[in-house]
PDB file of C-alpha atoms and ligand atoms in Angstrom:
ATOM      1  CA  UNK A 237     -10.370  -4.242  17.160  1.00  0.00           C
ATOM      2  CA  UNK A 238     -10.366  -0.758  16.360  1.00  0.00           C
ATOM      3  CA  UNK A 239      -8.771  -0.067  12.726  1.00  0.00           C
ATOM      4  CA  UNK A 240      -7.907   2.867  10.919  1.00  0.00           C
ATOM      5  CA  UNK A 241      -7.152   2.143   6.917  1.00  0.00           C
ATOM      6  CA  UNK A 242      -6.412   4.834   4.316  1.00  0.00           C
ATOM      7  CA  UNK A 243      -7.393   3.859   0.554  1.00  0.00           C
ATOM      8  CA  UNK A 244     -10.335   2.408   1.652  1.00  0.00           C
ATOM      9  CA  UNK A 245     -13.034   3.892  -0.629  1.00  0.00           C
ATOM     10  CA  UNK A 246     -11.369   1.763  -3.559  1.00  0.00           C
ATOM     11  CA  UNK A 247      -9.547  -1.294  -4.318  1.00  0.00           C
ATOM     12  CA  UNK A 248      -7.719  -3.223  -1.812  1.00  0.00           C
ATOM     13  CA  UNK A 249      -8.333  -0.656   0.897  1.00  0.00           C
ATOM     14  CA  UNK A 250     -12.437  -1.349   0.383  1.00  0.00           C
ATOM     15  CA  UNK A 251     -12.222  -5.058   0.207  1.00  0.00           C
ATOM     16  CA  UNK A 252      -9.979  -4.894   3.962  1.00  0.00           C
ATOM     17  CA  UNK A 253     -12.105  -2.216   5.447  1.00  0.00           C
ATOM     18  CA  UNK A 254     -15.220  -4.754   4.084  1.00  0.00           C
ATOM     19  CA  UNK A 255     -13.986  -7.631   5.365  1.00  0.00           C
ATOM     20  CA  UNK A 256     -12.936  -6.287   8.449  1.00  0.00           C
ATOM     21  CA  UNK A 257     -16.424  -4.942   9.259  1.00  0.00           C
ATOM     22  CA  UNK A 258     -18.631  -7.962   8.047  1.00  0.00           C
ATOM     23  CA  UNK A 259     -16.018  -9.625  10.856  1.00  0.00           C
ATOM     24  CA  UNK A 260     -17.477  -7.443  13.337  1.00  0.00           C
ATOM     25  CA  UNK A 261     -14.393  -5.226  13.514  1.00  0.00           C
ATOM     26  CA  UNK A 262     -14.807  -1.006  14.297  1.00  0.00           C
ATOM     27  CA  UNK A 263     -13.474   0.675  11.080  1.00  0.00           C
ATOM     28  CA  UNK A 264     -12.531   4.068  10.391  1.00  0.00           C
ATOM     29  CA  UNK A 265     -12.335   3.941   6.562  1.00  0.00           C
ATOM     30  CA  UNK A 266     -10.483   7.216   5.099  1.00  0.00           C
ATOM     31  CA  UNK A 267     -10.604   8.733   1.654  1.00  0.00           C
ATOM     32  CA  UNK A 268     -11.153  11.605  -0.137  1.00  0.00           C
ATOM     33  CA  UNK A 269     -13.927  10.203  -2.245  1.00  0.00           C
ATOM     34  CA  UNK A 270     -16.990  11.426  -0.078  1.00  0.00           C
ATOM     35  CA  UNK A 271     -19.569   9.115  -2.177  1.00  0.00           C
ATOM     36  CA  UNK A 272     -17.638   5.992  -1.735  1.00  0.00           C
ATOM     37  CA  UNK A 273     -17.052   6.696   2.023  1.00  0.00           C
ATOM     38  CA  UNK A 274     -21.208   7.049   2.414  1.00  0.00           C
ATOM     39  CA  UNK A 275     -21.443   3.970   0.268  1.00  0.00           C
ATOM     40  CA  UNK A 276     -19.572   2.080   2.951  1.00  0.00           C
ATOM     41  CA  UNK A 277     -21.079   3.244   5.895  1.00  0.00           C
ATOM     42  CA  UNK A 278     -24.431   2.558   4.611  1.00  0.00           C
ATOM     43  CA  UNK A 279     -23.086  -1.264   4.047  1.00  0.00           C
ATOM     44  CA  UNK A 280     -22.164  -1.705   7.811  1.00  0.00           C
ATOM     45  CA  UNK A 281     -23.514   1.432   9.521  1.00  0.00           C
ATOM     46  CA  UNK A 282     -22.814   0.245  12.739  1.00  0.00           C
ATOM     47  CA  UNK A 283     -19.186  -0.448  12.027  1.00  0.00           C
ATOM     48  CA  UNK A 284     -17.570   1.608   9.620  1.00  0.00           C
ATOM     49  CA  UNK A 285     -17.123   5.549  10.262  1.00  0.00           C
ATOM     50  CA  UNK A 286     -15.665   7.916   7.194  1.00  0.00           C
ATOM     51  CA  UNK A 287     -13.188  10.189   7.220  1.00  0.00           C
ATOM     52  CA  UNK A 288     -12.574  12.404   4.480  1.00  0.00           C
ATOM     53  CA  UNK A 289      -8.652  12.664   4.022  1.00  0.00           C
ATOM     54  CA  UNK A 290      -6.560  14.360   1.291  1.00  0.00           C
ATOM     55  CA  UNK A 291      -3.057  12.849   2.327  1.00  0.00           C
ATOM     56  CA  UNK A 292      -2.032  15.703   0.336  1.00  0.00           C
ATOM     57  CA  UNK A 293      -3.225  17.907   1.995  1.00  0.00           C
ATOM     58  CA  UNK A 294      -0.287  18.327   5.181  1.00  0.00           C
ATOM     59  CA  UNK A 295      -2.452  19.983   7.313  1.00  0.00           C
ATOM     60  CA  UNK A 296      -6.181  18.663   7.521  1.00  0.00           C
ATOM     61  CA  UNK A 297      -4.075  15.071   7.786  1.00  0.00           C
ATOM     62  CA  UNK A 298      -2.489  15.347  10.847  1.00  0.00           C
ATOM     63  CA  UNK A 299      -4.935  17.549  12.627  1.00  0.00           C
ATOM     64  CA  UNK A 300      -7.769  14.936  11.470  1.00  0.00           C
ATOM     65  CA  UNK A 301      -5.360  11.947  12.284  1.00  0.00           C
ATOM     66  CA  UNK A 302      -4.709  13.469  15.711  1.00  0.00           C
ATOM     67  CA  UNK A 303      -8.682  12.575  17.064  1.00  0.00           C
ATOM     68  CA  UNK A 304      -8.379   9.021  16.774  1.00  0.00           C
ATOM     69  CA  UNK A 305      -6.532   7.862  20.038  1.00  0.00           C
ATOM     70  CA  UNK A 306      -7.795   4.343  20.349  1.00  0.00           C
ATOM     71  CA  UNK A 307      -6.339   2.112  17.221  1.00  0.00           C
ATOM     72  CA  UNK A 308      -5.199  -0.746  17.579  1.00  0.00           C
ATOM     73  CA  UNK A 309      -4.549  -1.630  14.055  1.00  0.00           C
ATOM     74  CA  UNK A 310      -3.468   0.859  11.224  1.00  0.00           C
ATOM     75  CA  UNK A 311      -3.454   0.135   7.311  1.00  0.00           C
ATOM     76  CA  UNK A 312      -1.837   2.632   5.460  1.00  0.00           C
ATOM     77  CA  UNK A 313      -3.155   1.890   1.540  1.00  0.00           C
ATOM     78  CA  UNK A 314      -4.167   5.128  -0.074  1.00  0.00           C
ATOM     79  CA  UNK A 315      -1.504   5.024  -2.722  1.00  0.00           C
ATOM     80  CA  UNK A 316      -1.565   6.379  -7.096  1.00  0.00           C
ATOM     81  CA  UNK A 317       0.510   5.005  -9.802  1.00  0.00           C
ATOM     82  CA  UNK A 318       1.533   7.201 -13.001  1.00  0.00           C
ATOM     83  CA  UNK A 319       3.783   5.792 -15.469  1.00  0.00           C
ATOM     84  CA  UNK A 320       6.798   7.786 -17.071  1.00  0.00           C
ATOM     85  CA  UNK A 321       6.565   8.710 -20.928  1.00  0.00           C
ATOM     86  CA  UNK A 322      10.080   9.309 -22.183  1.00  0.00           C
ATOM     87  CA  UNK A 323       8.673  11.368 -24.928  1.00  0.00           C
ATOM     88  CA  UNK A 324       7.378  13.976 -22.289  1.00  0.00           C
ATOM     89  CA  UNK A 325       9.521  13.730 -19.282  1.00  0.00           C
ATOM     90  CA  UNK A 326       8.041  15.313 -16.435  1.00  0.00           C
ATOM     91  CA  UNK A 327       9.433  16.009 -12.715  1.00  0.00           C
ATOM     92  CA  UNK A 328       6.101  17.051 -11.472  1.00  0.00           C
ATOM     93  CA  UNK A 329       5.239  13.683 -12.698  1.00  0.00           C
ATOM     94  CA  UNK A 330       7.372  12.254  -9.824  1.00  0.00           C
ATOM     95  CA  UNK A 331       6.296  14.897  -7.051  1.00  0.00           C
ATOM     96  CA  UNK A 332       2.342  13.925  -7.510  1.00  0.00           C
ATOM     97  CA  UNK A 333       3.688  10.318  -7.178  1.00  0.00           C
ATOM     98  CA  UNK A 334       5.746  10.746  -4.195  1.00  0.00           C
ATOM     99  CA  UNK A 335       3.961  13.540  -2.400  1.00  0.00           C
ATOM    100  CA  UNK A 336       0.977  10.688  -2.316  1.00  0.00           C
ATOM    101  CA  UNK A 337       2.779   7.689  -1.606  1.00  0.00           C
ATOM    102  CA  UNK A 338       5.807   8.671   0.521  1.00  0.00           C
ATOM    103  CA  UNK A 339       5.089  11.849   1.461  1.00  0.00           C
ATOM    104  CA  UNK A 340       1.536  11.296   2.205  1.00  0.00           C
ATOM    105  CA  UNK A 341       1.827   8.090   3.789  1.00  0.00           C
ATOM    106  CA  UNK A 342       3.929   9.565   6.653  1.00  0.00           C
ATOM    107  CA  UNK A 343       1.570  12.551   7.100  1.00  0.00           C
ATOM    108  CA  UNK A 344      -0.684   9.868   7.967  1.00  0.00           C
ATOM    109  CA  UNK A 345       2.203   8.521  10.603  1.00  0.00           C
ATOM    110  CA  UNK A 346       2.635  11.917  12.213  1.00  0.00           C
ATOM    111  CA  UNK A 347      -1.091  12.201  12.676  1.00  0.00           C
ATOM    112  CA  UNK A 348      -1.604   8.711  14.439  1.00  0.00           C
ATOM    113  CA  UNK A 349       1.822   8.429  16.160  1.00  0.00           C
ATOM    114  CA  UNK A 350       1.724  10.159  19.126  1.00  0.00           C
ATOM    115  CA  UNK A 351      -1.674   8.126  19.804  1.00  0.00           C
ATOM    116  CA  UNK A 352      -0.725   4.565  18.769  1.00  0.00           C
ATOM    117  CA  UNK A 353      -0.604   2.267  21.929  1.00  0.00           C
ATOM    118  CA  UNK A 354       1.956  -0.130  22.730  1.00  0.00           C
ATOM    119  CA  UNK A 355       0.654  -3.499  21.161  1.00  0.00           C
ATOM    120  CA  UNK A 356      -0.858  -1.533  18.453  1.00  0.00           C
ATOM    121  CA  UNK A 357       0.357  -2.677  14.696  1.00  0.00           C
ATOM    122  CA  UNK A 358       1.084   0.224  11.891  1.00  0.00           C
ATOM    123  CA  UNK A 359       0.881  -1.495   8.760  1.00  0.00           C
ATOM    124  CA  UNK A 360       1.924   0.188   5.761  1.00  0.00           C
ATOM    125  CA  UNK A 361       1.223  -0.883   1.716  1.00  0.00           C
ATOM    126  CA  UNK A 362       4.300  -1.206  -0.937  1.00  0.00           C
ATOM    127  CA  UNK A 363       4.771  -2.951  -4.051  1.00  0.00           C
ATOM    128  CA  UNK A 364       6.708  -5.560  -5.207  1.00  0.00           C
ATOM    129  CA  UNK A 365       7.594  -3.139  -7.771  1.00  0.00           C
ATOM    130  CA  UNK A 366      10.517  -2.715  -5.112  1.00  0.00           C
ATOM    131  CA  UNK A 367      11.996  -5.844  -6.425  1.00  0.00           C
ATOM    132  CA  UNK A 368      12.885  -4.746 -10.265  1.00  0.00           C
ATOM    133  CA  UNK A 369      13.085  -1.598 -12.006  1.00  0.00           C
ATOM    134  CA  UNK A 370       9.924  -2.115 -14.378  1.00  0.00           C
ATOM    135  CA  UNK A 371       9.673  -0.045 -17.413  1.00  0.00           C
ATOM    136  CA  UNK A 372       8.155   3.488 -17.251  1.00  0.00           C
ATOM    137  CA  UNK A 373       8.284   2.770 -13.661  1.00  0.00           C
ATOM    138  CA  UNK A 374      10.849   5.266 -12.221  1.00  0.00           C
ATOM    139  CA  UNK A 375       8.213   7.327  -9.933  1.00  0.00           C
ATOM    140  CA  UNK A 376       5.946   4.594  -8.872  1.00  0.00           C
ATOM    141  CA  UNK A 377       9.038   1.966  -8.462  1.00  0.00           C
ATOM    142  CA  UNK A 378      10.912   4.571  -6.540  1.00  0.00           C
ATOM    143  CA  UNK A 379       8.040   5.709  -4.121  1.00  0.00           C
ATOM    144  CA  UNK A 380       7.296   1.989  -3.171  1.00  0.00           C
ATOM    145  CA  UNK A 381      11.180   1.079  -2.723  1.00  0.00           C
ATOM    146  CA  UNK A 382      11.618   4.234  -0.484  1.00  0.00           C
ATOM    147  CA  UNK A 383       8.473   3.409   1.143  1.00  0.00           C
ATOM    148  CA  UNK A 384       9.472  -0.283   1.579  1.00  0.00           C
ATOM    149  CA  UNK A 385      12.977   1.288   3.322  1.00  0.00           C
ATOM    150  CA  UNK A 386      11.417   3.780   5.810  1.00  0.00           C
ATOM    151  CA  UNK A 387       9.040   0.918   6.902  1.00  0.00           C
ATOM    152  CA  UNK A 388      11.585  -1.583   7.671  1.00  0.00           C
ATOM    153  CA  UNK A 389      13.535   1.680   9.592  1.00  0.00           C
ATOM    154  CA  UNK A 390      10.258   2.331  11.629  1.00  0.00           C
ATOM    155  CA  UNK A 391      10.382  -1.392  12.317  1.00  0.00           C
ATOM    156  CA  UNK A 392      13.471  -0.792  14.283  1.00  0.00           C
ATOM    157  CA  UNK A 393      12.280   2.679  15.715  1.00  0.00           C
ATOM    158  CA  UNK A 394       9.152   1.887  16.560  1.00  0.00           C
ATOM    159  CA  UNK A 395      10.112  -1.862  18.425  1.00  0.00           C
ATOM    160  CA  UNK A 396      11.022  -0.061  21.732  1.00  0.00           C
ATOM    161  CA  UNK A 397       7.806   1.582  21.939  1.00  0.00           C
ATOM    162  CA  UNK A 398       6.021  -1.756  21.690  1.00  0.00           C
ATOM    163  CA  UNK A 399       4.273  -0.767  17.909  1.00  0.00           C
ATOM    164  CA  UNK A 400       4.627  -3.757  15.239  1.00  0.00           C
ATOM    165  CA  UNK A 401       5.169  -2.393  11.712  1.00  0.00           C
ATOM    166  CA  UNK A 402       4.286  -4.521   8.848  1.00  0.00           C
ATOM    167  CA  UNK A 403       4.991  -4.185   5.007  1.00  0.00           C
ATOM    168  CA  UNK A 404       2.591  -5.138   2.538  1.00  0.00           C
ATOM    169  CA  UNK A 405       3.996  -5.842  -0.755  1.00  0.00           C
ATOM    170  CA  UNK A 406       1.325  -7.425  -3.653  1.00  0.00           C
ATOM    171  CA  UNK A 407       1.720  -7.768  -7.097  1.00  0.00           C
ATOM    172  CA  UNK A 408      -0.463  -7.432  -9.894  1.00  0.00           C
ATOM    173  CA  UNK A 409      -4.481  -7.186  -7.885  1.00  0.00           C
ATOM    174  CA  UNK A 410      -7.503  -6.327  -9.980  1.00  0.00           C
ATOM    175  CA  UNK A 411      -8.461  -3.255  -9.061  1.00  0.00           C
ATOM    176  CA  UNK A 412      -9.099  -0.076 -10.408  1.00  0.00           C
ATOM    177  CA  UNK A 413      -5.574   1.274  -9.925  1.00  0.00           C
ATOM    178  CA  UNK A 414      -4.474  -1.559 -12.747  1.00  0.00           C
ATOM    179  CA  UNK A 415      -7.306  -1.518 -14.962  1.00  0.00           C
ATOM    180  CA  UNK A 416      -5.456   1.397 -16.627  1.00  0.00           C
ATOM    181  CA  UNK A 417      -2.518  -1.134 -17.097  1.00  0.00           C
ATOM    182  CA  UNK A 418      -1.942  -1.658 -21.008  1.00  0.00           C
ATOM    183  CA  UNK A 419       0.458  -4.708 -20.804  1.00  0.00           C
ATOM    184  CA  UNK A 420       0.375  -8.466 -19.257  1.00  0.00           C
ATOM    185  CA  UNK A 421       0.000  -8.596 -15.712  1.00  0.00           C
ATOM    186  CA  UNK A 422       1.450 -11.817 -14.613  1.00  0.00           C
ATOM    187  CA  UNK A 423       0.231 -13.819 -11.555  1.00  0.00           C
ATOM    188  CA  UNK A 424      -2.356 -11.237 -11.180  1.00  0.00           C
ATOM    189  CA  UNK A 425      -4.781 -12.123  -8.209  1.00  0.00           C
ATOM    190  CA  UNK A 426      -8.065 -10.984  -7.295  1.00  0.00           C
ATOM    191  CA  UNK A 427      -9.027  -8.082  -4.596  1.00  0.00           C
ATOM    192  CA  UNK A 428     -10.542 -10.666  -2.431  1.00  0.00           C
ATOM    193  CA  UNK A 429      -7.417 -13.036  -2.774  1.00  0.00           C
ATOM    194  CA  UNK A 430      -5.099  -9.838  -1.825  1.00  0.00           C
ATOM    195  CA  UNK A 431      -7.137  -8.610   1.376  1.00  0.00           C
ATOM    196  CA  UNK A 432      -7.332 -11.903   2.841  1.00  0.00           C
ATOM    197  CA  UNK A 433      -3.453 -13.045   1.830  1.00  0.00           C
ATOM    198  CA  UNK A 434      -3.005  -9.408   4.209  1.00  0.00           C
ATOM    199  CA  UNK A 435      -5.666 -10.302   6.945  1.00  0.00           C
ATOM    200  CA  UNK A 436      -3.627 -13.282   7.462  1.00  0.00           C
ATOM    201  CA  UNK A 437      -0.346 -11.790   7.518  1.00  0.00           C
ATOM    202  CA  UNK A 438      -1.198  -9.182   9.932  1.00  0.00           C
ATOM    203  CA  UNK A 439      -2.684 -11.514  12.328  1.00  0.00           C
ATOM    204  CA  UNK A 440       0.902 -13.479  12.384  1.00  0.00           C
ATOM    205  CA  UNK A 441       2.592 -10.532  12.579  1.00  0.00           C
ATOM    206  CA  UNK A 442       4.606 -11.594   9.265  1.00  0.00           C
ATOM    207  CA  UNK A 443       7.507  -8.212   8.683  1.00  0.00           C
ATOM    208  CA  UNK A 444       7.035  -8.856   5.148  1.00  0.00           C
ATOM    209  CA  UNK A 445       3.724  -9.469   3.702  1.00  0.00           C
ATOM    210  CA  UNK A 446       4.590 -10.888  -0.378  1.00  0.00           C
ATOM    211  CA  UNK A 447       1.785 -11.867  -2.150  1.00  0.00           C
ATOM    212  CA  UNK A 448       1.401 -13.931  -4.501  1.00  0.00           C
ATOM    213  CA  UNK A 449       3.934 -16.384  -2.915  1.00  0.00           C
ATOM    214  CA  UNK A 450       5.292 -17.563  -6.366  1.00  0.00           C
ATOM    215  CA  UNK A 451       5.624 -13.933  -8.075  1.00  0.00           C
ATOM    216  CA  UNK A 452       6.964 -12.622  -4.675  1.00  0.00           C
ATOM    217  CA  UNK A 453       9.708 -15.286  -4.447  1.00  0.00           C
ATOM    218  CA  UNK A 454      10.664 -15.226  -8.235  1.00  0.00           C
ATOM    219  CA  UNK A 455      11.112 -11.186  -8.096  1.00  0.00           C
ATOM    220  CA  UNK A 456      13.138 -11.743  -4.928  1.00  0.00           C
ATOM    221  CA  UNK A 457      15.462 -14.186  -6.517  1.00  0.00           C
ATOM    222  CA  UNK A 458      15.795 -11.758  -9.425  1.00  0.00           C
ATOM    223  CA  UNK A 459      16.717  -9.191  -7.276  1.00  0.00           C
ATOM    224  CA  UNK A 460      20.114 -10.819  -5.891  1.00  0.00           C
ATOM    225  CA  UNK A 461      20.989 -11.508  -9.832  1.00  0.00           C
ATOM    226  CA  UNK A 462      23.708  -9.342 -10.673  1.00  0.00           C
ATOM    227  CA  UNK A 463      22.451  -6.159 -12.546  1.00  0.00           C
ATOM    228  CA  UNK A 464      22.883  -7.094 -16.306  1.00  0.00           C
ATOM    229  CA  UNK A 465      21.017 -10.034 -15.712  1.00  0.00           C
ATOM    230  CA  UNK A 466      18.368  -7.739 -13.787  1.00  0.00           C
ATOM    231  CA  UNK A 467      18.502  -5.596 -16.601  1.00  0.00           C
ATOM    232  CA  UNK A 468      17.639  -8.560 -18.809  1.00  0.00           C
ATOM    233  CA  UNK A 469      14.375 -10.135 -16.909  1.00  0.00           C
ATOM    234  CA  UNK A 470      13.250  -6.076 -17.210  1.00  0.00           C
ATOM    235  CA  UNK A 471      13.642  -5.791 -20.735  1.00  0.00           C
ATOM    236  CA  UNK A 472      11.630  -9.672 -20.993  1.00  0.00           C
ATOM    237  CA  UNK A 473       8.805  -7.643 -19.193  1.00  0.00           C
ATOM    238  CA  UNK A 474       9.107  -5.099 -21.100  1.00  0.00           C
ATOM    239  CA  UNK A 475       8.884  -6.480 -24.522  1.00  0.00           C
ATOM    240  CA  UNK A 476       5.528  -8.647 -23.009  1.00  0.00           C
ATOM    241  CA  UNK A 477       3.903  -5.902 -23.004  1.00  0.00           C
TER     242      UNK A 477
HETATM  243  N1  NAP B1965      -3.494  -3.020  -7.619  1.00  0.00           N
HETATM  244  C1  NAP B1965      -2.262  -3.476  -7.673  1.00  0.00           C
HETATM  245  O1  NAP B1965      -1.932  -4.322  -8.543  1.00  0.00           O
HETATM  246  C2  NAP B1965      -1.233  -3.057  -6.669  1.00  0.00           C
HETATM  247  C3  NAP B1965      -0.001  -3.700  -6.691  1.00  0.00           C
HETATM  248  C4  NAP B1965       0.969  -3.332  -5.793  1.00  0.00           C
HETATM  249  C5  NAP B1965       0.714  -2.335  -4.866  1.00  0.00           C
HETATM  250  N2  NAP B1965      -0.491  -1.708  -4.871  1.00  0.00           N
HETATM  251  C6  NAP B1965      -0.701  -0.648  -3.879  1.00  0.00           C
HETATM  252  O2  NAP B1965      -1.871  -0.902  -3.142  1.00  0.00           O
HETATM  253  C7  NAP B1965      -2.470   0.339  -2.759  1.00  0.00           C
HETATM  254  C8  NAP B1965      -3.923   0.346  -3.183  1.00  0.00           C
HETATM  255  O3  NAP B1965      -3.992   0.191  -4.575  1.00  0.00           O
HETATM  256  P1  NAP B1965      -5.347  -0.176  -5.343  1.00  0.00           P
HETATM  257  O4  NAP B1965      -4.940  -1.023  -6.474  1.00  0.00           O
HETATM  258  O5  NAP B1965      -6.349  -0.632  -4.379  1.00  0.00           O
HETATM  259  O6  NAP B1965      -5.685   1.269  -5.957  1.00  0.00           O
HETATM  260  P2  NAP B1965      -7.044   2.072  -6.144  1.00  0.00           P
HETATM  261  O7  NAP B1965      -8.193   1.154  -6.347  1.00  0.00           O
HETATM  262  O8  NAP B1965      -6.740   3.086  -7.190  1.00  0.00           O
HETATM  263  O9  NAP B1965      -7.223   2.796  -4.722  1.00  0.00           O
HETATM  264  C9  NAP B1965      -6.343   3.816  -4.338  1.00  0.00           C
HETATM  265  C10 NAP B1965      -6.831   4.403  -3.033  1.00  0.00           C
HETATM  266  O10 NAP B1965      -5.913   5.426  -2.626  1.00  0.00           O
HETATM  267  C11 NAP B1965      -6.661   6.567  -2.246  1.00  0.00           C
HETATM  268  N3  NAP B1965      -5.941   7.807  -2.504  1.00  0.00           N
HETATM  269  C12 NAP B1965      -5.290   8.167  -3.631  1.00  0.00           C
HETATM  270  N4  NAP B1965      -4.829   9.417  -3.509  1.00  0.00           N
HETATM  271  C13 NAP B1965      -5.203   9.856  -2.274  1.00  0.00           C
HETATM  272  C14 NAP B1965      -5.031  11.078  -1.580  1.00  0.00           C
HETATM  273  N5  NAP B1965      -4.400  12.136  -2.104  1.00  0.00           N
HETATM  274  N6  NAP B1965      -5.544  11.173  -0.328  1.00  0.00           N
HETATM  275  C15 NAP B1965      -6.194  10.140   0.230  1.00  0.00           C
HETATM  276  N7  NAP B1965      -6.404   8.957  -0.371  1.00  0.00           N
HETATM  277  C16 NAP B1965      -5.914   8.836  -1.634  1.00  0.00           C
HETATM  278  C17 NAP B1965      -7.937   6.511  -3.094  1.00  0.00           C
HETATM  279  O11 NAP B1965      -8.992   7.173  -2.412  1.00  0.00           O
HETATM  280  P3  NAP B1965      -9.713   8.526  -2.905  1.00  0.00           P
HETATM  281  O12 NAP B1965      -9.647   8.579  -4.395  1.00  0.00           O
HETATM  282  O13 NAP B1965     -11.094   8.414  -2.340  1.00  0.00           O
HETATM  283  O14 NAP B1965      -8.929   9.586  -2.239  1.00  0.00           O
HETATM  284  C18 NAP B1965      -8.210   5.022  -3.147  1.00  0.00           C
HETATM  285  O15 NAP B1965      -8.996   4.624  -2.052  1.00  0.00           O
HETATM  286  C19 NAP B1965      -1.636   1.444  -3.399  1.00  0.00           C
HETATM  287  O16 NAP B1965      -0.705   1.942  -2.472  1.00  0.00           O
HETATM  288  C20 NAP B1965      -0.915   0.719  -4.521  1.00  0.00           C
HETATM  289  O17 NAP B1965       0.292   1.332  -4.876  1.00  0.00           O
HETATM  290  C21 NAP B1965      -1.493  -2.041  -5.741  1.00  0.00           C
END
């Protein structure tokens, strides 16, 4: 297969865009961190390719997206999380978060789009942060639970065009996104454990891709509760931390 994953010079990203490669898979791994993109070509330098992408940056995104006409599978990781202080409340705060994660995320769509093949899969990265508002989590919460909604609307849009579109939502992985984190992580898996729970689920063309199974159910319970109990299971994992 030919794959195309954005994220992948960190993280879960790396570990898919490894894994795919030591499986004997073409990668194009994208990023803007040039070192770690050399880093992985030098692991599988017949397999992996870098591409330098700032998903920021409108532009360079699409016209660089554009050149590769011959994916079969897409990953769409790339992804930041910044966490709200009440003390200094911040809109930009929620631009960066969005303009990365929403925003930047369907640059990455327009680029590939027009290109993707019928049988081709466009899989895209959330959070089941979607599930419950989490404390100090209004921007990253909100990105992932609009990104979660356009992906299950492209699932419907993108059917009659024969392109599968897959969402991805993990908890709590070890990587350096969450090393920052400052409170318990519960059910928190390992990057290996993540890209492999996601290898799987693509291949079986699972819509929703929940991982891990017991964390994933117990947020989705939570979130048919009615709100004040919501409200309560937040404040639980707030006080935890
Ligand atoms: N770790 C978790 O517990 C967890 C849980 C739920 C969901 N997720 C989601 O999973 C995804 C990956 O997270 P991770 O934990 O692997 O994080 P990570 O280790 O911090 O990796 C983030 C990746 O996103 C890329 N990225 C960030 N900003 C970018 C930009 N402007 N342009 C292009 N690429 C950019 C980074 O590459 P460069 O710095 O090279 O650009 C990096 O490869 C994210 O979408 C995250 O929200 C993670």
């Amino acid at each position: 297969m030919n794959i195309l994953i954005t994220g992948a010079t960190s993280g879960i990203g790396k570990q898919l865009a490894l894994d795919y490669a030591a499986a004997g898979h073409h990668v194009v791994a994208c990023g803007r961190n040039e070192q770690a993109l050399t880093a992985l070509q030098q692991q599988f330098p017949d397999v992996i390719a870098g591409q330098q992408l700032d998903i920021t940056d409108a532009a360079t995104t699409v016209q660089n997206l554009r050149g590769y006409t011959d994916v079969d599978l897409v990953i769409l990781v790339a992804g930041v999380c910044e966490y709200v202080d009440m003390n200094e409340f911040n809109a930009d705060l929620f631009a960066r978060v969005f303009e990365v994660n929403v925003v930047g995320t369907m640059r990455c769509v327009e680029g590939l789009l027009p290109n993707l093949k019928r049988g081709s899969k466009l899989v895209i990265v959330g959070s089941t942060a979607r599930l419950l508002p989490f404390a100090k989590a209004e921007a990253y919460g909100g990105s992932k639970a609009a990104i979660h909604y356009i992906t299950r609307s492209l699932q419907i849009d993108l059917e009659e065009r024969g392109i599968k579109v897959l969402s991805v939502s993990p908890g709590f992985v070890e990587t350096p996104m969450t090393e920052q984190n400052d409170f318990e992580m519960p059910m928190q898996v390992s990057v290996e454990f993540a890209a492999e729970f996601i290898r799987n689920g693509i291949e079986k063309n699972r819509l929703d891709i929940t991982f891990p199974r017991t964390f994933g159910w117990f947020l989705k319970l939570a979130s048919r509760l009615p709100q004040s109990w919501q409200l309560a299971l937040s404040r639980r994992f707030k006080n935890a931390g």
